[in-house]
């Protein structure tokens, strides 16, 4: 491909396409801690500490479990991600769909990019009723012998390869994770770090763009949208 290749807009899924206020991450953390307790014979405090340690070191608790404890990642996925009662929490979001539909796919391709396994990611976007708006998904493949997740460079390379884009400058990205957006920004992606309205301001910015709502993507990447945007709304 040449510099004329079509750019790709990569969207994170959890706490990005739905708000943190759904507290799905809290439920997931409880299930992860329970898994640590049951399978590693740890106290609740020890499980919580090890969970946080692996999250900080690897970006995902499962990576630490596989590296150090020979855990079956697909069994873990069944007991954690796939055990979440998502149907009771996630409902279709017409405003989100309207925003995504307004992205001009003659100028940019839409792609999902998640650290979850394919079953969880697919379920979330189907419940939101936006799965038809994305070409495909790059996910953390727990079933492979060696898997990577964001923020590892190998995971970004995998996303670019699967999406068929060669140049970092042709990649757009939004994610709620500080370390993921920092890694994307450093490799030259056009990056937006999504903060929840209640999140404190980070001491330093992870990326060039910091937003509190996906609607702000209209303002920072106006050339990718069909509609013009103003601070007070779309015109």
Coordinates of C-alpha atoms in Angstrom, one line a residue, residues 12 14-16 20 25 55-56 58-60 115 150-152 156 173-187 189 191-196 199-212:
X12 CA -11.8 0.4 22.1
X14 CA -15.2 -1.6 27.3
X15 CA -15.6 1.7 29.2
X16 CA -15.4 3.4 25.8
X20 CA -17.9 3.6 33.2
X25 CA -15.3 -3.1 35.2
X55 CA -2.7 -5.1 35.4
X56 CA 0.0 -2.5 35.9
X58 CA 0.9 -6.3 31.6
X59 CA -2.2 -4.3 30.9
X60 CA -4.4 -7.3 31.6
X115 CA -8.1 -6.5 25.1
X150 CA -2.6 -3.4 24.5
X151 CA -0.3 -1.6 25.2
X152 CA 2.3 -4.0 23.8
X156 CA -0.8 -2.6 17.8
X173 CA -7.7 5.6 18.0
X174 CA -9.9 6.2 21.0
X175 CA -9.5 4.3 24.3
X176 CA -10.2 5.0 28.0
X177 CA -6.9 3.6 29.1
X178 CA -4.0 5.9 29.9
X179 CA -1.3 3.4 29.0
X180 CA -3.0 2.3 25.8
X181 CA -3.4 5.8 24.5
X182 CA 0.1 6.8 25.5
X183 CA 1.5 3.8 23.6
X184 CA -0.6 4.7 20.5
X185 CA 0.4 8.3 20.6
X186 CA 4.1 7.4 20.9
X187 CA 3.9 5.3 17.7
X189 CA -1.4 7.2 15.8
X191 CA -5.1 9.4 19.5
X192 CA -7.9 10.5 21.8
X193 CA -7.8 9.5 25.5
X194 CA -11.4 9.2 26.7
X195 CA -11.9 10.2 30.3
X196 CA -15.2 9.7 32.2
X199 CA -12.4 11.0 36.3
X200 CA -9.7 13.3 37.8
X201 CA -7.4 15.1 35.5
X202 CA -4.3 13.0 35.0
X203 CA -1.0 14.6 36.1
X204 CA 0.3 14.4 32.5
X205 CA -1.7 13.8 29.3
X206 CA -1.5 10.4 27.7
X207 CA -2.2 11.7 24.2
X208 CA -2.5 14.9 22.2
X209 CA -6.3 14.8 22.5
X210 CA -8.1 14.3 25.8
X211 CA -11.9 14.1 25.7
X212 CA -14.7 13.5 28.2

